[in-house]
Short mmCIF file of C-alpha atoms (C1' of nucleotides) in Angstrom, two decimals:
data_model
loop_
_atom_site.label_atom_id
_atom_site.label_comp_id
_atom_site.label_asym_id
_atom_site.label_seq_id
_atom_site.Cartn_x
_atom_site.Cartn_y
_atom_site.Cartn_z
CA UNK A 230 0.00 0.00 0.00
CA UNK A 231 1.16 3.32 0.17
CA UNK A 232 1.55 6.58 1.62
CA UNK A 233 -0.39 9.57 0.48
CA UNK A 234 0.81 13.07 0.49
CA UNK A 235 2.83 12.12 3.47
CA UNK A 236 4.15 15.59 3.48
CA UNK A 237 3.09 18.59 5.42
CA UNK A 238 1.38 21.24 3.39
CA UNK A 239 3.86 24.03 3.97
CA UNK A 240 4.89 24.11 0.32
CA UNK A 241 1.35 25.01 -0.63
CA UNK A 242 0.51 27.28 2.28
CA UNK A 243 3.67 29.22 2.93
CA UNK A 244 4.29 30.53 -0.54
CA UNK A 245 2.75 34.02 -0.64
CA UNK A 246 1.95 33.92 -4.33
CA UNK A 247 0.27 30.53 -4.09
CA UNK A 248 -1.47 31.30 -0.83
CA UNK A 249 -3.51 33.96 -2.60
CA UNK A 250 -4.53 31.68 -5.40
CA UNK A 251 -5.31 28.84 -3.06
CA UNK A 252 -7.36 30.97 -0.74
CA UNK A 253 -9.90 31.35 -3.49
CA UNK A 254 -10.31 27.65 -4.11
CA UNK A 255 -10.02 26.24 -0.60
CA UNK A 256 -13.06 25.78 1.57
CA UNK A 257 -13.15 25.10 5.29
CA UNK A 258 -15.00 22.04 6.59
CA UNK A 259 -15.51 20.17 9.84
CA UNK A 260 -16.08 16.47 10.35
CA UNK A 261 -16.81 14.48 13.51
CA UNK A 262 -14.74 11.48 14.61
CA UNK A 263 -15.24 8.41 12.41
CA UNK A 264 -16.63 10.36 9.49
CA UNK A 265 -15.95 8.99 6.01
CA UNK A 266 -14.33 11.65 3.81
CA UNK A 267 -14.05 9.35 0.85
CA UNK A 268 -15.37 5.93 0.00
CA UNK A 269 -13.72 3.20 -2.07
CA UNK A 270 -15.26 2.71 -5.49
CA UNK A 271 -15.88 6.39 -6.06
CA UNK A 272 -13.72 8.97 -7.77
CA UNK A 273 -11.95 11.14 -5.25
CA UNK A 274 -12.43 14.77 -6.25
CA UNK A 275 -10.86 16.38 -3.23
CA UNK A 276 -7.62 16.82 -1.48
CA UNK A 277 -7.68 17.89 2.17
CA UNK A 278 -5.23 19.86 4.21
CA UNK A 279 -5.86 18.97 7.84
CA UNK A 280 -5.81 21.90 10.22
CA UNK A 281 -6.98 19.97 13.27
CA UNK A 282 -7.34 16.27 14.10
CA UNK A 283 -6.16 13.06 12.46
CA UNK A 284 -7.43 11.01 9.54
CA UNK A 285 -6.28 7.85 7.80
CA UNK A 286 -6.41 6.25 4.37
CA UNK A 287 -7.27 2.55 4.42
CA UNK A 288 -8.62 -0.25 2.30
CA UNK A 289 -9.73 -3.81 2.55
CA UNK A 290 -7.44 -6.61 1.50
CA UNK A 291 -9.44 -9.83 1.81
CA UNK A 292 -11.53 -8.53 4.73
CA UNK A 293 -8.49 -7.15 6.51
CA UNK A 294 -8.54 -3.42 7.14
CA UNK A 295 -5.17 -2.01 6.07
CA UNK A 296 -4.14 1.54 6.90
CA UNK A 297 -1.75 3.02 4.39
CA UNK A 298 -1.52 6.63 5.45
CA UNK A 299 -2.07 8.86 8.45
CA UNK A 300 -2.38 12.63 8.27
CA UNK A 301 -2.43 15.06 11.17
CA UNK A 302 -2.29 18.84 11.43
CA UNK A 303 -0.52 20.54 8.52
CA UNK A 304 -0.52 17.40 6.45
CA UNK A 305 -2.49 16.57 3.34
CA UNK A 306 -4.67 13.58 2.65
CA UNK A 307 -6.50 12.27 -0.38
CA UNK A 308 -7.14 9.01 -2.16
CA UNK A 309 -4.11 9.61 -4.26
CA UNK A 310 -4.59 6.98 -6.96
CA UNK A 311 -8.03 8.31 -7.67
CA UNK A 312 -7.24 11.99 -7.29
CA UNK A 313 -4.32 11.86 -9.70
CA UNK A 314 -5.94 9.69 -12.32
CA UNK A 315 -9.60 10.62 -11.69
CA UNK A 316 -10.63 7.00 -11.69
CA UNK A 317 -12.37 4.80 -9.10
CA UNK A 318 -10.46 4.47 -5.88
CA UNK A 319 -9.67 1.39 -3.84
CA UNK A 320 -9.08 3.53 -0.77
CA UNK A 321 -11.28 4.98 1.93
CA UNK A 322 -10.56 8.04 4.04
CA UNK A 323 -11.83 8.17 7.61
CA UNK A 324 -11.39 10.65 10.44
CA UNK A 325 -9.96 9.26 13.68
CA UNK A 326 -10.77 12.38 15.70
CA UNK A 327 -12.94 15.42 15.15
CA UNK A 328 -11.27 17.00 12.16
CA UNK A 329 -11.07 20.40 10.50
CA UNK A 330 -9.80 20.64 6.95
CA UNK A 331 -9.20 22.90 4.03
CA UNK A 332 -10.65 21.25 0.97
CA UNK A 333 -9.35 21.67 -2.59
CA UNK A 334 -11.19 20.11 -5.51
CA UNK A 335 -9.40 18.41 -8.38
CA UNK A 336 -11.11 20.59 -10.97
CA UNK A 337 -10.24 23.83 -9.18
CA UNK A 338 -6.66 22.69 -8.93
CA UNK A 339 -6.56 21.85 -12.64
CA UNK A 340 -8.00 25.28 -13.39
CA UNK A 341 -5.20 26.87 -11.43
CA UNK A 342 -2.65 24.87 -13.41
CA UNK A 343 -4.30 25.88 -16.66
CA UNK A 344 -4.82 29.51 -15.75
CA UNK A 345 -1.08 29.99 -15.72
CA UNK A 346 1.50 27.32 -16.34
CA UNK A 347 3.78 28.83 -13.72
CA UNK A 348 1.62 27.11 -11.11
CA UNK A 349 2.54 23.75 -12.56
CA UNK A 350 5.85 24.31 -10.89
CA UNK A 351 4.31 23.96 -7.45
CA UNK A 352 2.49 20.86 -8.48
CA UNK A 353 5.79 19.43 -9.61
CA UNK A 354 7.64 20.46 -6.45
CA UNK A 355 4.87 19.11 -4.27
CA UNK A 356 5.03 15.78 -6.05
CA UNK A 357 8.82 15.73 -5.66
CA UNK A 358 8.37 16.18 -1.95
CA UNK A 359 5.81 13.44 -1.47
CA UNK A 360 7.77 11.20 -3.82
CA UNK A 361 10.79 11.40 -1.54
CA UNK A 362 8.56 10.41 1.38
CA UNK A 363 7.51 7.29 -0.47
CA UNK A 364 11.12 6.46 -1.22
CA UNK A 365 11.81 6.59 2.50
CA UNK A 366 8.83 4.43 3.29
CA UNK A 367 9.90 1.80 0.77
CA UNK A 368 13.39 1.85 2.20
CA UNK A 369 11.86 1.20 5.59
CA UNK A 370 9.65 -1.67 4.41
CA UNK A 371 12.31 -3.21 2.20
CA UNK A 372 14.90 -3.85 4.81
CA UNK A 373 13.90 -3.22 8.35
CA UNK A 374 12.47 -5.60 10.93
CA UNK A 375 9.12 -5.04 12.63
CA UNK A 376 10.97 -3.65 15.64
CA UNK A 377 12.94 -1.22 13.51
CA UNK A 378 9.87 -0.06 11.60
CA UNK A 379 8.16 0.58 14.91
CA UNK A 380 11.09 2.65 16.12
CA UNK A 381 11.26 4.66 12.92
CA UNK A 382 7.59 5.53 13.04
CA UNK A 383 7.78 6.32 16.72
CA UNK A 384 10.66 8.70 16.07
CA UNK A 385 8.86 10.39 13.21
CA UNK A 386 5.32 10.56 14.52
CA UNK A 387 5.23 9.82 18.24
CA UNK A 388 1.82 11.45 18.61
CA UNK A 389 0.23 8.65 16.59
CA UNK A 390 0.86 6.24 19.45
CA UNK A 391 -1.26 8.33 21.77
CA UNK A 392 -4.00 9.37 19.41
CA UNK A 393 -4.61 6.39 17.14
CA UNK A 394 -5.80 2.81 17.78
CA UNK A 395 -2.93 0.32 17.86
CA UNK A 396 -4.53 -1.92 15.28
CA UNK A 397 -4.26 0.86 12.70
CA UNK A 398 -0.63 1.46 13.52
CA UNK A 399 -0.01 -2.27 13.28
CA UNK A 400 -1.49 -2.60 9.80
CA UNK A 401 0.40 0.52 8.69
CA UNK A 402 3.64 -1.08 9.90
CA UNK A 403 2.62 -4.31 8.23
CA UNK A 404 2.57 -6.40 11.39
CA UNK A 405 -0.17 -7.98 13.49
CA UNK A 406 -1.62 -6.21 16.54
CA UNK A 407 -0.18 -9.01 18.70
CA UNK A 408 3.34 -8.40 17.44
CA UNK A 409 2.98 -4.65 17.91
CA UNK A 410 1.80 -5.19 21.45
CA UNK A 411 4.85 -7.34 22.19
CA UNK A 412 7.21 -4.80 20.67
CA UNK A 413 5.70 -2.04 22.74
CA UNK A 414 6.07 -4.25 25.82
CA UNK A 415 9.79 -4.79 25.13
CA UNK A 416 10.58 -1.16 24.65
CA UNK A 417 9.22 -0.04 28.02
CA UNK B 263 14.64 1.60 -0.53
CA UNK B 264 12.87 2.65 -3.40
CA UNK B 265 12.13 2.58 -6.90
CA UNK B 266 13.45 5.12 -9.29
CA UNK B 267 11.65 6.40 -12.26
CA UNK B 268 10.17 2.98 -12.48
CA UNK B 269 8.25 4.19 -15.42
CA UNK B 270 8.96 3.86 -19.05
CA UNK B 271 9.96 7.03 -20.73
CA UNK B 272 7.13 7.25 -23.21
CA UNK B 273 5.72 10.35 -21.59
CA UNK B 274 8.92 12.17 -22.36
CA UNK B 275 9.66 10.69 -25.73
CA UNK B 276 6.29 10.37 -27.42
CA UNK B 277 5.11 13.91 -27.02
CA UNK B 278 6.01 15.70 -30.26
CA UNK B 279 6.42 19.11 -28.66
CA UNK B 280 8.65 17.77 -25.93
CA UNK B 281 10.57 15.48 -28.22
CA UNK B 282 11.92 18.49 -30.04
CA UNK B 283 13.02 20.23 -26.90
CA UNK B 284 14.52 17.10 -25.49
CA UNK B 285 16.39 16.24 -28.62
CA UNK B 286 18.52 19.29 -28.03
CA UNK B 287 19.49 18.39 -24.52
CA UNK B 288 19.83 14.61 -24.76
CA UNK B 289 23.12 12.99 -25.63
CA UNK B 290 23.71 9.41 -26.64
CA UNK B 291 26.18 7.30 -24.69
CA UNK B 292 27.35 3.71 -24.49
CA UNK B 293 28.63 1.81 -21.46
CA UNK B 294 30.02 -1.71 -21.16
CA UNK B 295 28.62 -4.28 -18.71
CA UNK B 296 29.41 -3.52 -15.08
CA UNK B 297 30.11 0.15 -15.70
CA UNK B 298 29.32 2.58 -12.89
CA UNK B 299 27.04 5.36 -14.12
CA UNK B 300 26.84 7.03 -10.75
CA UNK B 301 28.66 6.60 -7.46
CA UNK B 302 27.27 7.03 -3.94
CA UNK B 303 28.50 10.15 -2.18
CA UNK B 304 28.43 12.29 -5.28
CA UNK B 305 25.68 14.50 -6.60
CA UNK B 306 23.83 12.85 -9.45
CA UNK B 307 23.58 15.32 -12.31
CA UNK B 308 22.09 13.03 -14.90
CA UNK B 309 19.02 11.09 -15.68
CA UNK B 310 19.28 8.29 -18.23
CA UNK B 311 16.75 6.86 -20.60
CA UNK B 312 17.90 3.36 -21.46
CA UNK B 313 17.60 2.43 -25.11
CA UNK B 314 19.41 -0.90 -24.85
CA UNK B 315 20.48 -3.11 -21.94
CA UNK B 316 19.70 -3.18 -18.22
CA UNK B 317 21.01 -1.20 -15.27
CA UNK B 318 20.26 -1.14 -11.55
CA UNK B 319 20.30 1.29 -8.64
CA UNK B 320 21.79 -0.12 -5.45
CA UNK B 321 23.36 0.85 -2.17
CA UNK B 322 25.10 -0.70 0.78
CA UNK B 323 23.22 -1.29 3.98
CA UNK B 324 25.75 -2.56 6.52
CA UNK B 325 27.89 -4.27 3.85
CA UNK B 326 24.87 -5.83 2.17
CA UNK B 327 24.36 -4.83 -1.44
CA UNK B 328 20.69 -3.85 -1.84
CA UNK B 329 19.16 -3.32 -5.27
CA UNK B 330 16.29 -0.87 -5.23
CA UNK B 331 15.57 -0.37 -8.90
CA UNK B 332 16.03 -2.02 -12.26
CA UNK B 333 15.63 -0.26 -15.59
CA UNK B 334 15.57 -1.82 -19.02
CA UNK B 335 14.81 -0.53 -22.52
CA UNK B 336 12.48 2.48 -22.57
CA UNK B 337 12.81 3.03 -18.85
CA UNK B 338 14.55 5.81 -16.99
CA UNK B 339 17.13 5.56 -14.25
CA UNK B 340 18.83 8.04 -11.97
CA UNK B 341 19.83 8.37 -8.36
CA UNK B 342 16.53 10.00 -7.64
CA UNK B 343 17.17 11.40 -4.16
CA UNK B 344 20.23 13.17 -5.43
CA UNK B 345 18.86 14.22 -8.80
CA UNK B 346 15.76 15.84 -7.32
CA UNK B 347 17.43 17.56 -4.42
CA UNK B 348 20.93 18.00 -5.92
CA UNK B 349 22.56 16.67 -2.78
CA UNK B 350 24.92 13.77 -2.15
CA UNK B 351 23.46 10.41 -3.05
CA UNK B 352 23.45 7.18 -1.10
CA UNK B 353 22.82 5.23 -4.28
CA UNK B 354 25.01 3.78 -7.00
CA UNK B 355 24.00 3.03 -10.57
CA UNK B 356 25.59 0.11 -12.38
CA UNK B 357 25.03 -1.47 -15.78
CA UNK B 358 24.23 -5.19 -15.80
CA UNK B 359 24.68 -5.57 -19.55
CA UNK B 360 26.22 -3.46 -22.27
CA UNK B 361 24.00 -0.41 -22.19
CA UNK B 362 23.04 2.45 -24.48
CA UNK B 363 21.38 5.51 -23.01
CA UNK B 364 20.08 8.96 -23.71
CA UNK B 365 21.47 11.26 -21.05
CA UNK B 366 19.75 14.40 -19.73
CA UNK B 367 21.51 16.65 -17.27
CA UNK B 368 19.76 18.21 -14.31
CA UNK B 369 20.78 21.72 -15.32
CA UNK B 370 19.56 21.32 -18.89
CA UNK B 371 16.26 20.01 -17.58
CA UNK B 372 15.93 22.96 -15.21
CA UNK B 373 16.66 25.31 -18.11
CA UNK B 374 13.84 23.74 -20.07
CA UNK B 375 11.49 24.24 -17.14
CA UNK B 376 12.58 27.83 -16.79
CA UNK B 377 12.55 28.64 -20.49
CA UNK B 378 8.81 28.16 -20.53
CA UNK B 379 6.68 27.16 -17.58
CA UNK B 380 4.47 25.06 -19.82
CA UNK B 381 7.17 22.38 -19.65
CA UNK B 382 6.70 22.13 -15.92
CA UNK B 383 3.54 20.29 -16.78
CA UNK B 384 5.48 17.34 -18.14
CA UNK B 385 7.68 17.28 -15.11
CA UNK B 386 4.57 17.13 -12.97
CA UNK B 387 2.93 14.42 -15.08
CA UNK B 388 6.10 12.41 -15.13
CA UNK B 389 6.32 12.57 -11.36
CA UNK B 390 2.68 11.55 -11.06
CA UNK B 391 3.42 8.52 -13.13
CA UNK B 392 6.46 7.39 -11.18
CA UNK B 393 4.67 8.22 -7.94
CA UNK B 394 1.94 5.73 -8.76
CA UNK B 395 4.61 3.10 -9.39
CA UNK B 396 5.96 3.64 -5.92
CA UNK B 397 2.48 3.35 -4.45
CA UNK B 398 2.20 -0.04 -6.11
CA UNK B 399 5.58 -1.12 -4.83
CA UNK B 400 4.70 -0.14 -1.27
CA UNK B 401 1.43 -2.01 -1.57
CA UNK B 402 3.41 -5.04 -2.61
CA UNK B 403 5.95 -4.79 0.22
CA UNK B 404 3.35 -3.91 2.86
CA UNK B 405 1.24 -6.98 2.58
CA UNK B 406 2.53 -9.70 0.38
CA UNK B 407 4.62 -12.73 1.24
CA UNK B 408 7.97 -13.46 -0.38
CA UNK B 409 6.25 -15.88 -2.72
CA UNK B 410 3.64 -13.31 -3.74
CA UNK B 411 6.23 -10.59 -4.29
CA UNK B 412 8.15 -12.98 -6.51
CA UNK B 413 5.04 -13.71 -8.55
CA UNK B 414 4.19 -10.04 -8.92
CA UNK B 415 7.64 -9.17 -10.17
CA UNK B 416 7.70 -12.15 -12.47
CA UNK B 417 4.39 -11.08 -13.98
CA UNK B 418 5.56 -7.49 -14.46
CA UNK B 419 9.13 -8.00 -15.59
CA UNK B 420 9.75 -11.61 -16.54
CA UNK B 421 12.83 -10.69 -18.56
CA UNK B 422 14.67 -9.77 -15.36
CA UNK B 423 14.78 -13.44 -14.38
CA UNK B 424 16.72 -14.27 -17.50
CA UNK B 425 18.98 -11.27 -17.72
CA UNK B 426 19.85 -10.38 -14.13
CA UNK B 427 21.72 -12.24 -11.36
CA UNK B 428 19.36 -13.83 -8.83
CA UNK B 429 21.04 -12.18 -5.90
CA UNK B 430 20.02 -8.76 -7.21
CA UNK B 431 16.44 -9.85 -7.69
CA UNK B 432 16.46 -11.30 -4.18
CA UNK B 433 17.60 -8.07 -2.54
CA UNK B 434 15.10 -6.12 -4.63
CA UNK B 435 12.34 -8.40 -3.35
CA UNK B 436 13.72 -8.10 0.14
CA UNK B 437 14.47 -11.77 0.60
CA UNK B 438 17.65 -13.85 0.79
CA UNK B 439 19.08 -15.59 -2.28
CA UNK B 440 18.38 -18.91 -0.57
CA UNK B 441 14.69 -18.14 -0.16
CA UNK B 442 14.44 -16.93 -3.75
CA UNK B 443 16.09 -20.12 -4.94
CA UNK B 444 13.55 -22.20 -3.01
CA UNK B 445 10.62 -20.19 -4.34
CA UNK B 446 11.85 -20.66 -7.89
CA UNK B 447 12.20 -24.37 -7.22
CA UNK B 448 8.59 -24.62 -6.01
CA UNK B 449 7.10 -22.84 -8.95
CA UNK B 450 8.57 -25.14 -11.56
"C1'" DA C 22 -22.91 4.68 36.08
"C1'" DA C 23 -23.76 0.17 34.22
"C1'" DT C 24 -23.61 -2.67 30.34
"C1'" DT C 25 -21.98 -4.02 26.00
"C1'" DA C 26 -18.80 -4.13 22.44
"C1'" DT C 27 -14.30 -3.48 20.92
"C1'" DT C 28 -9.45 -3.49 21.42
"C1'" DC C 29 -5.31 -4.86 23.70
"C1'" DT C 30 -2.32 -8.17 25.92
"C1'" DT C 31 -0.33 -12.58 26.84
"C1'" DG C 32 0.60 -17.49 26.15
"C1'" DA C 33 1.10 -21.69 23.32
"C1'" DC C 34 2.06 -23.11 19.04
"C1'" DA C 35 2.60 -22.86 13.74
"C1'" DT C 36 4.57 -20.85 9.76
"C1'" DT C 37 7.62 -18.12 7.22
"C1'" DT C 38 11.95 -16.60 6.32
"C1'" DA C 39 16.89 -16.14 7.69
"C1'" DT C 40 21.35 -18.12 8.72
"C1'" DC C 41 25.09 -21.18 8.15
"C1'" DA C 42 27.43 -24.61 5.63
"C1'" DA C 43 28.84 -27.38 1.67
"C1'" DG C 44 28.68 -28.97 -2.85
"C1'" DA C 45 27.02 -27.99 -7.79
"C1'" DA C 46 26.61 -24.92 -11.45
"C1'" DA C 47 27.66 -20.98 -13.94
"C1'" DT C 48 30.62 -17.22 -15.14
"C1'" DA C 49 34.97 -14.87 -15.60
"C1'" DA C 50 39.93 -14.98 -16.15
"C1'" DG C 51 44.14 -16.81 -17.71
"C1'" DC D 236 40.05 -24.92 -23.07
"C1'" DT D 237 41.28 -24.97 -18.22
"C1'" DT D 238 41.24 -22.98 -13.87
"C1'" DA D 239 39.64 -19.84 -10.52
"C1'" DT D 240 35.96 -17.19 -8.78
"C1'" DT D 241 31.44 -16.21 -8.00
"C1'" DT D 242 26.76 -17.51 -7.70
"C1'" DC D 243 23.18 -20.84 -7.01
"C1'" DT D 244 21.04 -24.69 -4.72
"C1'" DT D 245 19.91 -27.71 -0.95
"C1'" DG D 246 19.74 -29.28 3.83
"C1'" DA D 247 19.70 -28.49 8.81
"C1'" DT D 248 18.66 -25.35 12.16
"C1'" DA D 249 17.39 -20.83 14.29
"C1'" DA D 250 14.96 -16.55 14.62
"C1'" DA D 251 11.12 -13.58 13.60
"C1'" DT D 252 6.52 -13.05 13.04
"C1'" DG D 253 1.79 -14.93 12.51
"C1'" DT D 254 -2.33 -17.48 14.28
"C1'" DC D 255 -5.57 -18.84 17.63
"C1'" DA D 256 -7.57 -18.41 22.04
"C1'" DA D 257 -8.88 -16.29 26.41
"C1'" DG D 258 -8.89 -12.85 29.79
"C1'" DA D 259 -7.97 -7.78 30.86
"C1'" DA D 260 -8.43 -3.17 29.68
"C1'" DT D 261 -10.54 0.42 27.25
"C1'" DA D 262 -14.11 2.76 24.79
"C1'" DA D 263 -18.91 3.19 23.24
"C1'" DT D 264 -23.78 2.83 24.24
"C1'" DT D 265 -27.82 2.82 26.99
#
DNA sequence: AATTATTCTTGACATTTATCAAGAAATAAG
DNA sequence: CTTATTTCTTGATAAATGTCAAGAATAATT
């Protein structure tokens, strides 16, 4: 599975020129805990920048619920396969806390790109950034043990371990909840 | 580790407008088998489109040689971390056969982007494409067994199993050569 | 607050994959 | 073509992680 706009949204929000453009196409929304922001099988038209709370991307692999991305404050989340290619998604997006987001639609974003090609640059830079995150995640999965993957995630996103159910962290790390529980036991 | 411009280069080569621009900045080169196209520790200034032969990206993790990308005809290869960020690379690139490439330098590519922002679009689309490849690779690593990863790779790139040393395929699949050998034995 | 449902932990055991070792096969070098 | 080197295969064994089950802890519902 995969990560999804693993990156924080600073590239999009902290550029003064872009911020103006984006202000016009972003809308503010609130969702309660356990809300579904996107459902598998549909085309995902939106990308969200989370300003408060946590959400996850997940899907079902033979009945098992697999989390492939978490996003917290200042991070972006979308069903990336679907958003990029505008085709049906295999992923769901669900809030894990009450969540506040800035929403950007695919069509508005395309309009920005088409209005002036200079904005393509930010699209490219943003993709470069999230691409490097994926490279890191593959590195992690390709050659680290369950214990090491746990430690890496804990170092990067310690808050997940206090705010998110263990079973989701386990599937994200590609281990069983039992193994995660034992690893956490060891490390104390 | 990671994949690297996993994608074939058709996006860059089959667009008539781009083809013209690229023709001016691409140079043809030949390398013998086992040539080093890029060395870890240096900044990678070039991206290669392979027109003949196979090459791999690899690095050393505690003395172990880990392959993280293969590229054959019509595919691109570079030390992506370094090429994107123009910083020292942890990756090496090595030919596994006699190889012919089209070479594009980072600075020439940047000049194209800056000459007219409309070219940024292709950079963005190219990144989208290779991003989706990474998503697939993570999916594969996150929840498939050694046997399943073998089958996936065999389905996607069967020619690797005839042209590339098993040990490289094993490290790419994140298994030992012994396990790969046993899997291959089973499947016959 | 009490009850119910879900999630987490822990143990016993099974399975997968890794490690080590040695010979066979393939490749490279003389 | 012969020899040396590297890689591949196979077996025995060990380590890591998964599965199943049951009770404890936590969270959700009434």
